[in-house]
Amino acid sequence: MGLEINAVYLSYVVHVLAVAGAVMVLVWNIHFRGGLAWESSNKNLIFNVHPVLMLIGLVIMGGEAAIVSYKALPFKKAEKKLIHLILHAIALILGIIGIYMAFKNHNESGLANLYSLHSWIGIGVIVLYGVQWIYGFLVFFYPGGTGDLRKESLPWHVLFGMFVYILAVANSALGFLEKLTFLESSGIDKYGSEAFLVNFTAIIAVLYGTFVLLTALSRAPAEDHHSYSAI
């Protein structure tokens, strides 16, 4: 299924939303939450790294990997494939570090791990994302599968990639909700500027994911007739 819309035009909207989402999550965690830290006596600064890397990594970089490499650049197939692979690797690495920072914060603060739906889905997403990347690397990049294997695998690779990406976006919104609920129970104003910023950041994340999927399903540039869509 494809949409008769020029993917390049939709990709512009994606890029604008990406910048907006990255700026908003940074403003929230640096201005409102006090900053970011790998090591600190204030364990909240360690946790702040988690939402920043998860949004910029899995959601934003993952989305850019899906559309920039195959839908918005007039490059040859091999070049697009390499960009796709590298961007997804960056997204995966940032996601793994982001999850590690959440565990680090909990462990150093004496908090329980993996007790919420958000954390369960998050672990599932990062595992599935890793499996998807490894399979794509082995089959489509190096050493590369047979022509028949690549042909049979491609539709499932795309479908599975979309499924994992939708899960990642949905779980990011769930994470914003969970964190904001904790903050409101700790006393921040439910109608204050921070609460509105968190909610709007989640909305931007959902809109970004929506436009990524629309772009992935739209018409690619016509220069390379041997390219293919992939998430």
Short mmCIF file of C-alpha atoms in Angstrom, two decimals:
data_model
loop_
_atom_site.label_atom_id
_atom_site.label_comp_id
_atom_site.label_asym_id
_atom_site.label_seq_id
_atom_site.Cartn_x
_atom_site.Cartn_y
_atom_site.Cartn_z
CA MET A 1 0.00 0.00 0.00
CA GLY A 2 1.29 3.47 -0.90
CA LEU A 3 0.07 7.03 -0.64
CA GLU A 4 0.17 9.21 -3.74
CA ILE A 5 1.91 12.00 -1.84
CA ASN A 6 5.45 13.17 -2.43
CA ALA A 7 7.47 11.82 0.49
CA VAL A 8 9.95 14.69 0.35
CA TYR A 9 7.26 17.23 1.25
CA LEU A 10 6.04 15.16 4.17
CA SER A 11 9.62 14.70 5.34
CA TYR A 12 9.90 18.47 5.86
CA VAL A 13 7.11 18.27 8.42
CA VAL A 14 8.89 15.36 10.10
CA HIS A 15 12.13 17.35 10.40
CA VAL A 16 10.35 20.35 11.93
CA LEU A 17 8.59 18.13 14.47
CA ALA A 18 11.91 16.38 15.23
CA VAL A 19 13.59 19.68 16.09
CA ALA A 20 10.60 20.78 18.14
CA GLY A 21 10.48 17.52 20.10
CA ALA A 22 14.23 17.51 20.79
CA VAL A 23 14.19 21.13 21.98
CA MET A 24 11.14 20.59 24.19
CA VAL A 25 12.48 17.48 25.94
CA LEU A 26 15.81 19.24 26.54
CA VAL A 27 14.13 22.35 27.92
CA TRP A 28 12.02 20.22 30.24
CA ASN A 29 14.91 18.22 31.65
CA ILE A 30 17.51 21.01 31.78
CA HIS A 31 15.40 24.04 32.70
CA PHE A 32 12.59 22.49 34.75
CA ARG A 33 14.24 19.31 36.06
CA GLY A 34 17.68 20.76 36.86
CA GLY A 35 19.91 19.28 34.16
CA LEU A 36 21.52 16.03 33.00
CA ALA A 37 24.26 13.99 34.68
CA TRP A 38 25.95 10.62 34.37
CA GLU A 39 27.04 10.74 38.01
CA SER A 40 25.45 12.95 40.67
CA SER A 41 24.37 13.01 44.28
CA ASN A 42 21.06 14.25 42.91
CA LYS A 43 19.78 11.03 41.35
CA ASN A 44 17.03 12.85 39.49
CA LEU A 45 19.68 14.33 37.18
CA ILE A 46 20.71 10.81 36.23
CA PHE A 47 17.14 9.87 35.40
CA ASN A 48 16.72 13.01 33.28
CA VAL A 49 19.04 11.48 30.70
CA HIS A 50 16.49 8.70 30.12
CA PRO A 51 13.62 10.64 28.48
CA VAL A 52 16.08 12.76 26.48
CA LEU A 53 17.85 9.77 24.92
CA MET A 54 14.70 7.71 24.43
CA LEU A 55 12.92 10.49 22.54
CA ILE A 56 15.92 11.70 20.54
CA GLY A 57 17.18 8.14 20.03
CA LEU A 58 14.46 5.59 19.42
CA VAL A 59 11.69 7.96 18.35
CA ILE A 60 13.45 10.76 16.45
CA MET A 61 16.55 8.99 15.12
CA GLY A 62 14.51 5.87 14.48
CA GLY A 63 12.03 7.91 12.47
CA GLU A 64 14.76 9.70 10.52
CA ALA A 65 16.31 6.32 9.71
CA ALA A 66 12.97 5.18 8.33
CA ILE A 67 12.32 8.09 5.99
CA VAL A 68 15.53 9.97 5.28
CA SER A 69 17.37 6.96 3.92
CA TYR A 70 14.66 5.67 1.60
CA LYS A 71 12.15 8.45 1.09
CA ALA A 72 13.84 11.84 1.14
CA LEU A 73 17.28 11.46 -0.43
CA PRO A 74 18.00 10.95 -4.15
CA PHE A 75 20.91 8.60 -3.52
CA LYS A 76 21.72 5.21 -4.93
CA LYS A 77 20.32 2.11 -3.26
CA ALA A 78 23.60 1.09 -1.59
CA GLU A 79 24.09 4.56 -0.12
CA LYS A 80 20.53 4.68 1.20
CA LYS A 81 20.94 1.25 2.75
CA LEU A 82 24.10 2.34 4.57
CA ILE A 83 22.48 5.53 5.90
CA HIS A 84 19.47 3.50 7.02
CA LEU A 85 21.70 1.03 8.85
CA ILE A 86 23.82 3.70 10.57
CA LEU A 87 20.91 5.85 11.73
CA HIS A 88 19.12 2.83 13.18
CA ALA A 89 22.36 1.78 14.93
CA ILE A 90 22.63 5.24 16.51
CA ALA A 91 18.98 5.07 17.58
CA LEU A 92 19.51 1.63 19.12
CA ILE A 93 22.66 2.69 21.00
CA LEU A 94 20.99 5.82 22.38
CA GLY A 95 17.99 3.72 23.40
CA ILE A 96 20.16 1.20 25.24
CA ILE A 97 22.00 3.99 27.08
CA GLY A 98 18.67 5.64 27.91
CA ILE A 99 17.31 2.45 29.45
CA TYR A 100 20.57 1.93 31.34
CA MET A 101 20.22 5.40 32.87
CA ALA A 102 16.73 4.57 34.13
CA PHE A 103 18.07 1.41 35.81
CA LYS A 104 21.06 3.36 37.17
CA ASN A 105 18.76 5.95 38.72
CA HIS A 106 16.51 3.33 40.28
CA ASN A 107 19.38 1.23 41.62
CA GLU A 108 21.21 4.19 43.15
CA SER A 109 17.97 5.57 44.61
CA GLY A 110 16.83 2.25 46.06
CA LEU A 111 13.79 2.06 43.81
CA ALA A 112 12.26 -1.06 42.31
CA ASN A 113 12.81 -1.86 38.63
CA LEU A 114 10.40 -3.11 35.97
CA TYR A 115 7.20 -2.61 37.92
CA SER A 116 5.26 -0.55 35.36
CA LEU A 117 3.71 -1.22 31.98
CA HIS A 118 5.96 1.49 30.53
CA SER A 119 9.09 -0.35 31.65
CA TRP A 120 7.83 -3.71 30.41
CA ILE A 121 7.02 -2.36 26.95
CA GLY A 122 10.29 -0.43 26.93
CA ILE A 123 12.36 -3.58 27.44
CA GLY A 124 10.33 -5.34 24.76
CA VAL A 125 10.85 -2.49 22.31
CA ILE A 126 14.62 -2.33 22.75
CA VAL A 127 14.94 -6.12 22.38
CA LEU A 128 12.77 -6.20 19.26
CA TYR A 129 14.60 -3.18 17.84
CA GLY A 130 17.91 -4.99 18.34
CA VAL A 131 16.61 -8.17 16.73
CA GLN A 132 15.30 -6.17 13.78
CA TRP A 133 18.63 -4.39 13.30
CA ILE A 134 20.72 -7.56 13.53
CA TYR A 135 18.46 -9.43 11.11
CA GLY A 136 18.49 -6.52 8.67
CA PHE A 137 22.28 -6.29 8.87
CA LEU A 138 22.80 -9.99 8.22
CA VAL A 139 20.21 -10.38 5.46
CA PHE A 140 20.33 -7.05 3.63
CA PHE A 141 23.85 -5.77 4.31
CA TYR A 142 26.54 -8.28 5.32
CA PRO A 143 27.06 -11.08 4.56
CA GLY A 144 23.70 -10.74 2.85
CA GLY A 145 21.11 -13.37 2.14
CA THR A 146 20.20 -14.91 -1.18
CA GLY A 147 17.98 -13.00 -3.56
CA ASP A 148 15.01 -15.16 -2.66
CA LEU A 149 15.60 -14.72 1.07
CA ARG A 150 15.82 -10.94 0.76
CA LYS A 151 12.71 -10.85 -1.40
CA GLU A 152 10.70 -12.98 1.03
CA SER A 153 12.05 -11.18 4.11
CA LEU A 154 11.51 -7.60 2.95
CA PRO A 155 7.73 -7.30 3.50
CA TRP A 156 8.08 -8.82 6.98
CA HIS A 157 11.08 -6.61 7.74
CA VAL A 158 9.04 -3.51 6.85
CA LEU A 159 5.93 -4.67 8.72
CA PHE A 160 7.87 -5.70 11.82
CA GLY A 161 9.79 -2.42 11.73
CA MET A 162 6.57 -0.42 11.63
CA PHE A 163 5.17 -2.44 14.52
CA VAL A 164 8.26 -1.85 16.68
CA TYR A 165 8.35 1.85 15.81
CA ILE A 166 4.67 2.33 16.67
CA LEU A 167 5.33 0.60 20.00
CA ALA A 168 8.28 2.93 20.65
CA VAL A 169 6.23 6.06 19.97
CA ALA A 170 3.28 4.85 22.03
CA ASN A 171 5.56 3.89 24.91
CA SER A 172 7.23 7.29 24.87
CA ALA A 173 3.82 8.91 25.35
CA LEU A 174 3.11 6.43 28.14
CA GLY A 175 6.43 7.36 29.75
CA PHE A 176 5.65 11.08 29.67
CA LEU A 177 2.27 10.34 31.27
CA GLU A 178 3.85 8.18 33.98
CA LYS A 179 6.53 10.74 34.86
CA LEU A 180 4.09 13.64 34.88
CA THR A 181 1.74 11.68 37.16
CA PHE A 182 4.62 11.14 39.61
CA LEU A 183 5.55 14.82 39.46
CA GLU A 184 1.98 15.98 40.01
CA SER A 185 1.63 13.66 42.99
CA SER A 186 4.81 15.25 44.34
CA GLY A 187 3.30 18.71 44.16
CA ILE A 188 3.91 20.37 40.79
CA ASP A 189 1.03 22.45 39.47
CA LYS A 190 -1.27 20.35 37.29
CA TYR A 191 -1.94 23.43 35.14
CA GLY A 192 1.55 24.88 35.38
CA SER A 193 4.02 25.53 32.60
CA GLU A 194 5.99 22.32 33.24
CA ALA A 195 2.90 20.12 33.07
CA PHE A 196 1.83 21.76 29.82
CA LEU A 197 5.34 21.35 28.39
CA VAL A 198 5.41 17.64 29.19
CA ASN A 199 1.97 17.05 27.67
CA PHE A 200 2.80 19.01 24.52
CA THR A 201 6.11 17.16 24.16
CA ALA A 202 4.18 13.88 24.21
CA ILE A 203 1.78 15.25 21.59
CA ILE A 204 4.70 16.29 19.39
CA ALA A 205 6.16 12.78 19.74
CA VAL A 206 2.88 11.22 18.60
CA LEU A 207 2.54 13.67 15.68
CA TYR A 208 6.14 12.99 14.71
CA GLY A 209 5.54 9.24 14.68
CA THR A 210 2.37 9.71 12.65
CA PHE A 211 4.13 11.75 9.97
CA VAL A 212 7.02 9.30 9.89
CA LEU A 213 4.59 6.51 9.05
CA LEU A 214 2.79 8.66 6.48
CA THR A 215 6.11 9.51 4.86
CA ALA A 216 7.19 5.87 4.87
CA LEU A 217 3.97 4.97 3.04
CA SER A 218 4.16 7.80 0.52
CA ARG A 219 5.79 8.06 -2.89
CA ALA A 220 9.59 7.97 -2.85
CA PRO A 221 11.80 10.08 -5.14
CA ALA A 222 11.77 8.71 -8.68
CA GLU A 223 15.55 8.78 -9.23
CA ASP A 224 16.15 5.27 -7.89
CA HIS A 225 13.70 2.68 -9.17
CA HIS A 226 15.48 -0.14 -7.35
CA SER A 227 15.06 1.30 -3.86
CA TYR A 228 12.57 0.07 -1.31
CA SER A 229 10.70 1.26 1.75
CA ALA A 230 11.93 0.16 5.14
CA ILE A 231 11.52 1.11 8.78
#
